[in-house]
Coordinates of C-alpha atoms in Angstrom, one line a residue:
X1 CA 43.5 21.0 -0.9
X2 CA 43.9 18.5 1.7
X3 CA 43.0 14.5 0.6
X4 CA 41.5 12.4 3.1
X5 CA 43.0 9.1 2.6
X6 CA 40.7 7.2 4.5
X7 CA 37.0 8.0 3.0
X8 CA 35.3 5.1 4.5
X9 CA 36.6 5.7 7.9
X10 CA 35.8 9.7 7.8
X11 CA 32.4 8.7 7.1
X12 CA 31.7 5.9 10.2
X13 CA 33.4 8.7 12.4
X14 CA 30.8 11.3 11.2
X15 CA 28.1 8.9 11.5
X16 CA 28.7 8.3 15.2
X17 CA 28.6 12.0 15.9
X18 CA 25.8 12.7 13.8
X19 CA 24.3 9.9 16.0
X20 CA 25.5 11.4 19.7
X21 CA 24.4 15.1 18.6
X22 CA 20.8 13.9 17.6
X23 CA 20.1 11.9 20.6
X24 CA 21.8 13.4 23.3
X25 CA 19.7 15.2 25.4
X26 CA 22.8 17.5 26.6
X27 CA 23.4 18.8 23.1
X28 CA 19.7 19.9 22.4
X29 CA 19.9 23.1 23.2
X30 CA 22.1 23.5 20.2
X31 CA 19.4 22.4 17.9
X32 CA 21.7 20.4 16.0
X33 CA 18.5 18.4 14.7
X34 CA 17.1 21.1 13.1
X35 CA 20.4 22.8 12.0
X36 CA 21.1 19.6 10.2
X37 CA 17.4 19.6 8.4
X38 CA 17.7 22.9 7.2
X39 CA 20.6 21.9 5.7
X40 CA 19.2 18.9 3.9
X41 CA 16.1 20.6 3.1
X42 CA 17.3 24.4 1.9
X43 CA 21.2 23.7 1.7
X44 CA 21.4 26.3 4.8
X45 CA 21.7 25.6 8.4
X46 CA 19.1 28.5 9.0
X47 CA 16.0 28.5 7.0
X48 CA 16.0 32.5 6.6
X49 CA 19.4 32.7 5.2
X50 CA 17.9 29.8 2.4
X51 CA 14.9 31.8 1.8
X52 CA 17.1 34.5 1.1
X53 CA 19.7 32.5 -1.4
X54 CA 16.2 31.2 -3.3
X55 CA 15.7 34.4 -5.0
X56 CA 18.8 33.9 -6.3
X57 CA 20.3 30.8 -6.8
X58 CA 16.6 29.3 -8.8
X59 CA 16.9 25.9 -10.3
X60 CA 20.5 25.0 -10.3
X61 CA 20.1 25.1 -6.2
X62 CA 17.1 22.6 -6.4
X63 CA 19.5 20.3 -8.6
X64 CA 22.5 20.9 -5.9
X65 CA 19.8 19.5 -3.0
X66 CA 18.6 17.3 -5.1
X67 CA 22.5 15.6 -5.4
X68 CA 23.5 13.3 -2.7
X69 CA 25.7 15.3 0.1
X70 CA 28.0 13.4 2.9
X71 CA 25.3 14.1 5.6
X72 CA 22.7 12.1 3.6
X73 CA 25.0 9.5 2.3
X74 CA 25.9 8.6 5.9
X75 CA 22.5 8.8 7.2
X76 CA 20.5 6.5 4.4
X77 CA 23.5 4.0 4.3
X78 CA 22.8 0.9 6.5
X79 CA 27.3 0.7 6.4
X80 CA 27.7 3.7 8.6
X81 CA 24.6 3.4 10.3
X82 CA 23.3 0.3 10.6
X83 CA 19.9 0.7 12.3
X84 CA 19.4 3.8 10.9
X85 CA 19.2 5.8 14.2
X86 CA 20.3 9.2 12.7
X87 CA 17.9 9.2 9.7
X88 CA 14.9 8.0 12.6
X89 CA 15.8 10.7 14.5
X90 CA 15.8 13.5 11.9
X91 CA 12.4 12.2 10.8
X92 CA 11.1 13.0 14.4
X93 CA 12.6 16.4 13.9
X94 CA 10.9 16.9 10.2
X95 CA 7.6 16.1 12.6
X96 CA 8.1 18.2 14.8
X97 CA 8.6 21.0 12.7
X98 CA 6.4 20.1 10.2
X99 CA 3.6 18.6 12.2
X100 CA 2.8 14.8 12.1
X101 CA -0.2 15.6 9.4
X102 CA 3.2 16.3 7.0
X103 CA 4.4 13.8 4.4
X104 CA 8.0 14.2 2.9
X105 CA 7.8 13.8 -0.9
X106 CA 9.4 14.7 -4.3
X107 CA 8.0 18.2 -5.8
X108 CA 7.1 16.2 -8.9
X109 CA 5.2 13.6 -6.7
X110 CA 2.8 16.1 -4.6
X111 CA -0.2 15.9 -6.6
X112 CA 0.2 12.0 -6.8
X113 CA 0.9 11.8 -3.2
X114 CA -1.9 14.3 -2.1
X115 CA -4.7 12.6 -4.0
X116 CA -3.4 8.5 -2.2
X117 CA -3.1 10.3 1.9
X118 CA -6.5 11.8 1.8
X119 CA -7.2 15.0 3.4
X120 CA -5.9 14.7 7.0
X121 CA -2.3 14.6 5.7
X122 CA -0.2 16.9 3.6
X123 CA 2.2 16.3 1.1
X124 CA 5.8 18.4 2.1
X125 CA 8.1 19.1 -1.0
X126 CA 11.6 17.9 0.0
X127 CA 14.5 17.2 -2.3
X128 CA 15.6 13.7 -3.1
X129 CA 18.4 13.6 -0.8
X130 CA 16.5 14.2 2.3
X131 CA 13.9 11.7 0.8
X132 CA 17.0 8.7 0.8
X133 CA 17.2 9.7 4.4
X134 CA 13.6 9.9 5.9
X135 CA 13.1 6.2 3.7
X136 CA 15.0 4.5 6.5
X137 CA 13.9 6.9 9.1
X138 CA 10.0 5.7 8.3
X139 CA 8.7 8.0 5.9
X140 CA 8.0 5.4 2.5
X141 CA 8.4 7.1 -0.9
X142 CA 4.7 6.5 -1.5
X143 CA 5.1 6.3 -5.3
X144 CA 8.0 4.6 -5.7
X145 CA 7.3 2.2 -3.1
X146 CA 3.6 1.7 -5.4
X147 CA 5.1 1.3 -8.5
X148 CA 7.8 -1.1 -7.3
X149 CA 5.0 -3.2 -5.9
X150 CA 3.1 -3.2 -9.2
X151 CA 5.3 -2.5 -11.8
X152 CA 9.0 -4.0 -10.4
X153 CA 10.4 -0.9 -10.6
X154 CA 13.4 0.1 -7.9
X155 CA 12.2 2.7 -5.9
X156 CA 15.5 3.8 -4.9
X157 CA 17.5 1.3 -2.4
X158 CA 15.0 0.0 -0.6
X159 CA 15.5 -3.5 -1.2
X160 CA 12.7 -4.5 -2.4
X161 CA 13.3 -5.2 -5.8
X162 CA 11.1 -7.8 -7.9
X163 CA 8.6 -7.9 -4.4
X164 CA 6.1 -7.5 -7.8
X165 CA 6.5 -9.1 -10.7
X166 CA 4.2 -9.3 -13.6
X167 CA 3.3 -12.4 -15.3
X168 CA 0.5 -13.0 -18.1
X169 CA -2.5 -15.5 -17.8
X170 CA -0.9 -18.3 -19.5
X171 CA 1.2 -18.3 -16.1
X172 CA -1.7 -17.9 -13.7
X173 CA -2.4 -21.4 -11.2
X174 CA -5.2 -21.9 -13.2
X175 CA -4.4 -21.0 -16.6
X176 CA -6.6 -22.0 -18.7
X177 CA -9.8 -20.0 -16.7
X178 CA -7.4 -17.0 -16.6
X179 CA -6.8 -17.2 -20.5
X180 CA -10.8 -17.3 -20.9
X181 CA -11.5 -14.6 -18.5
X182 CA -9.2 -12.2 -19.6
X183 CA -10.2 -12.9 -22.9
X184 CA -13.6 -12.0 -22.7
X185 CA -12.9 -9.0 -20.4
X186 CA -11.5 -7.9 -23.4
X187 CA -13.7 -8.5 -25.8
X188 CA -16.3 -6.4 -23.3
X189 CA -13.7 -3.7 -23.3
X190 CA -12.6 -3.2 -26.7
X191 CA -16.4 -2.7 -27.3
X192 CA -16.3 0.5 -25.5
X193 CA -13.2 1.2 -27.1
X194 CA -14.2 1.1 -30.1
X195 CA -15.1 4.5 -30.5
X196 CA -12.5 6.1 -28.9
X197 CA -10.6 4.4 -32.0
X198 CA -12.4 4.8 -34.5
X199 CA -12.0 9.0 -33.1
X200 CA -8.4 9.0 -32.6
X201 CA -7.3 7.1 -35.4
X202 CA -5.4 5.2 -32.8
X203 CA -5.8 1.6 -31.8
X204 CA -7.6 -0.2 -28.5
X205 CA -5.1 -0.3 -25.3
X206 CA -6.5 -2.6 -24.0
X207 CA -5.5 -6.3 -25.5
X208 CA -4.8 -9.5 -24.4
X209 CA -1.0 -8.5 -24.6
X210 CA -1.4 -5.3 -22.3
X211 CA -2.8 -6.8 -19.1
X212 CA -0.6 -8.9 -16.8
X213 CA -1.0 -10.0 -13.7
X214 CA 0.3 -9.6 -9.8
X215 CA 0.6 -11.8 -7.4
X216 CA -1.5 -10.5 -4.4
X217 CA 0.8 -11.4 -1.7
X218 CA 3.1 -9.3 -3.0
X219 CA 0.4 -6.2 -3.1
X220 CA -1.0 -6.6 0.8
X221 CA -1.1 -2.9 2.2
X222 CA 0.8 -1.9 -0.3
X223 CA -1.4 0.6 -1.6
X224 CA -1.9 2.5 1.6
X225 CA 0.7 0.8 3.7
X226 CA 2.1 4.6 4.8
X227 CA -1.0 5.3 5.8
X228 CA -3.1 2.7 7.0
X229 CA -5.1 3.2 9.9
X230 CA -6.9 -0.1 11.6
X231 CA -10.6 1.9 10.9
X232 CA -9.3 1.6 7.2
X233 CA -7.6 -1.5 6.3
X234 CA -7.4 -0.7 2.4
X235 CA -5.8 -4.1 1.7
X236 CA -8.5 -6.2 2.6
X237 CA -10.9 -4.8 0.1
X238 CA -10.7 -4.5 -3.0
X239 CA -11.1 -1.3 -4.6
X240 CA -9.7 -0.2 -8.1
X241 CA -6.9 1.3 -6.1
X242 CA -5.9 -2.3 -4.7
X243 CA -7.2 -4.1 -7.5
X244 CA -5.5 -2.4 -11.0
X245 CA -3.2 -0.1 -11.8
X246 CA -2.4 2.0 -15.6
X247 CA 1.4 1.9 -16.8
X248 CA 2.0 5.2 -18.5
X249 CA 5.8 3.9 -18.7
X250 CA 5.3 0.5 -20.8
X251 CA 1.4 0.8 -21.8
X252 CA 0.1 -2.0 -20.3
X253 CA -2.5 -2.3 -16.9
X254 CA -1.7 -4.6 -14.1
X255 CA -4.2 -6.3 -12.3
X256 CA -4.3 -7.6 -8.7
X257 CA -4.7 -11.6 -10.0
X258 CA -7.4 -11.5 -6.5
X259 CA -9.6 -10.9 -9.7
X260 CA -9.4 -15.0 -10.1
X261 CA -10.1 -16.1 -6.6
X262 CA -12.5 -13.0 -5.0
X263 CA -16.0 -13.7 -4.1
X264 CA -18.5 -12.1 -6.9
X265 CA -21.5 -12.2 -4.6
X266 CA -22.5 -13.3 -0.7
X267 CA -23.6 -16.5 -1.7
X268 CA -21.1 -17.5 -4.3
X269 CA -19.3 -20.4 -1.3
X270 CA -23.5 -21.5 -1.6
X271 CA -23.9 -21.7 -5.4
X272 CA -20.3 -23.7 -6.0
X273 CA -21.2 -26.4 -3.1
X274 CA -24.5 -26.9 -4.7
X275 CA -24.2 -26.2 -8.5
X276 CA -20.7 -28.0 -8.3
X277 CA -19.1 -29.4 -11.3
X278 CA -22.0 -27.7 -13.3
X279 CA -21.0 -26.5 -16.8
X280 CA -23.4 -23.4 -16.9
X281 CA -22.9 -22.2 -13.3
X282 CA -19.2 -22.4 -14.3
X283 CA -19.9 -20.2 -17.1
X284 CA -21.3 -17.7 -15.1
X285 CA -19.0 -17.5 -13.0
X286 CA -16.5 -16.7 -15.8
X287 CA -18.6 -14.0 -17.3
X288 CA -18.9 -12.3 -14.1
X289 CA -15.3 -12.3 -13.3
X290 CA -14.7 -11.2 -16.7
X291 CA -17.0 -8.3 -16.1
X292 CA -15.7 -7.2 -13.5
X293 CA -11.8 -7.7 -14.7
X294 CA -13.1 -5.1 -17.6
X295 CA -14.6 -2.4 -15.2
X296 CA -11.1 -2.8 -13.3
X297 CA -9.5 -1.9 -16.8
X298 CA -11.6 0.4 -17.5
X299 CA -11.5 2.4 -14.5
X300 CA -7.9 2.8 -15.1
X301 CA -8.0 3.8 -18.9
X302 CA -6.6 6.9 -20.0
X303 CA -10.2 8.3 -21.8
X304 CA -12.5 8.1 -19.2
X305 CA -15.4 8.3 -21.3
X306 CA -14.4 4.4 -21.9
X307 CA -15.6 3.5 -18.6
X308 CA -19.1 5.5 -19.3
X309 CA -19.5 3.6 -22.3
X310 CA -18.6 0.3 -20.8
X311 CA -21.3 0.2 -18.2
X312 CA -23.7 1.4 -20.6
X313 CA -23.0 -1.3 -22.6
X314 CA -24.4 -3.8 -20.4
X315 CA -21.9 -6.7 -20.6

């Protein structure tokens, strides 16, 4: 077998004719675009002859597409293409094929991703590799990019690592009135918890130690940042989807610290000029916000029934 003893310089050759057969106009006709999806998406240059090795090859070929190939690792690497023009110009080509409704994703992520689009798009099972590309060719990976933003977690080379990082109420700006609000959102919670304890034999999730806090900044558009339409700006509200988010990994719930800051009613900027400094306005306040920290928490808990019983509780 022959050795290439220049790797590095083999692949910054390949990237510049990856590049010229993509976006030459003379060289279309060839279909080198979608030659090369195929490829990435089926491990065949034509789909047919894919379909045909499915029946055969079964799981081990979804864990061969699933491993990086030299296509793809030229293609998602900012060394051997530095403004990712290849990997922009296969996404067109996944568009046009696909449709502009279609949104590259893991298999394992379609459900997840189908129920964050909505109904106008739909989720496209590709494998990972082809994912790496279409991340610098402006397709996010919607649940890694989500979970990096909440959780910290790396979703895969995009840089963006530690963009959301956790920290508990002692830490807030104002940490004494985040201590006392998250404490009594927990006190309301754990009271409709309490039976879902006392029936599993196991005890409440949500504590003082489970819930830590985000930094907003870090969170704008990111739930819907994909997919965000100017009709629908999804980061200026503040739904459960912006506001809180569940932690199947680690067991704790992360909460949008907005909670500290948002305005509970239309005339709170009215009540705080006029009521301010006073003691039991102030505690008001805190009650609300601790309210409505709970319902966040409880919208995201794994027994839904906790959420029923918390607004029947009428904290």
């Amino acid at each position: 077998r022959p050795r290439v003893s220049d790797v590095d310089a083999l692949k910054r050759e390949c990237s510049r004719v990856i590049q010229e057969v993509l976006i030459d106009a003379s060289q279309m006709h060839k279909d080198f675009g979608g030659r090369l999806l195929s490829r990435l998406l089926y491990g065949h240059d034509v789909p047919e002859e894919a379909a045909a090795s499915a029946l055969h090859d079964g799981a081990d070929k979804q864990r061969q597409l699933d491993r990086p190939c030299l296509e793809s690792e030229i293609m998602s690497s900012p060394s051997y293409d530095p403004v990712g023009i290849s990997a922009r110009a296969l996404s067109t080509r996944f568009r046009r094929q696909f449709g502009h409704e279609a949104y590259p994703c893991l298999e394992d992520d379609v459900p997840y991703v189908r129920s964050r689009i909505g109904p106008h798009r739909v989720p496209v099972a590709v494998p990972r590799r082809l994912l790496d590309v279409f991340r610098r060719g402006g397709y996010h990976a919607l649940r890694g990019t989500e979970e990096e933003a909440w959780f910290g977690m790396d979703p895969g080379g995009s840089g963006l690592v530690g963009r959301g990082v956790a920290y508990p109420a002692s830490e807030a700006s104002d940490p004494q009135m985040a201590t006392n609000v998250l404490k009594a959102a927990v006190s309301f919670v754990q009271v409709a918890e309490s039976v879902t304890a006392v029936t599993s034999g196991k005890g409440p999730l949500i504590t003082f130690e489970t819930v830590a806090f985000v930094r907003k900044e870090g969170l704008t558009g990111m739930s819907v940042s994909p997919l965000s339409s100017p009709s629908n700006p999804a980061a200026s509200s503040f739904s459960n989807e912006y506001m809180c988010r569940y932690n199947e990994r680690d067991g704790r719930f992360y909460v949008n610290d907005a909670i500290f800051t948002m305005p509970l009613s239309g005339n709170d900027a009215a009540a705080s000029s006029s009521d301010n400094g006073n003691a039991q306005e102030e505690g008001k306040d805190l009650l609300r916000r601790a309210y409505m920290l709970g319902m966040y928490l409880v919208q995201r808990h794994p027994d839904p029934g906790v959420m029923v019983r918390y607004v029947l509780s009428g904290k």
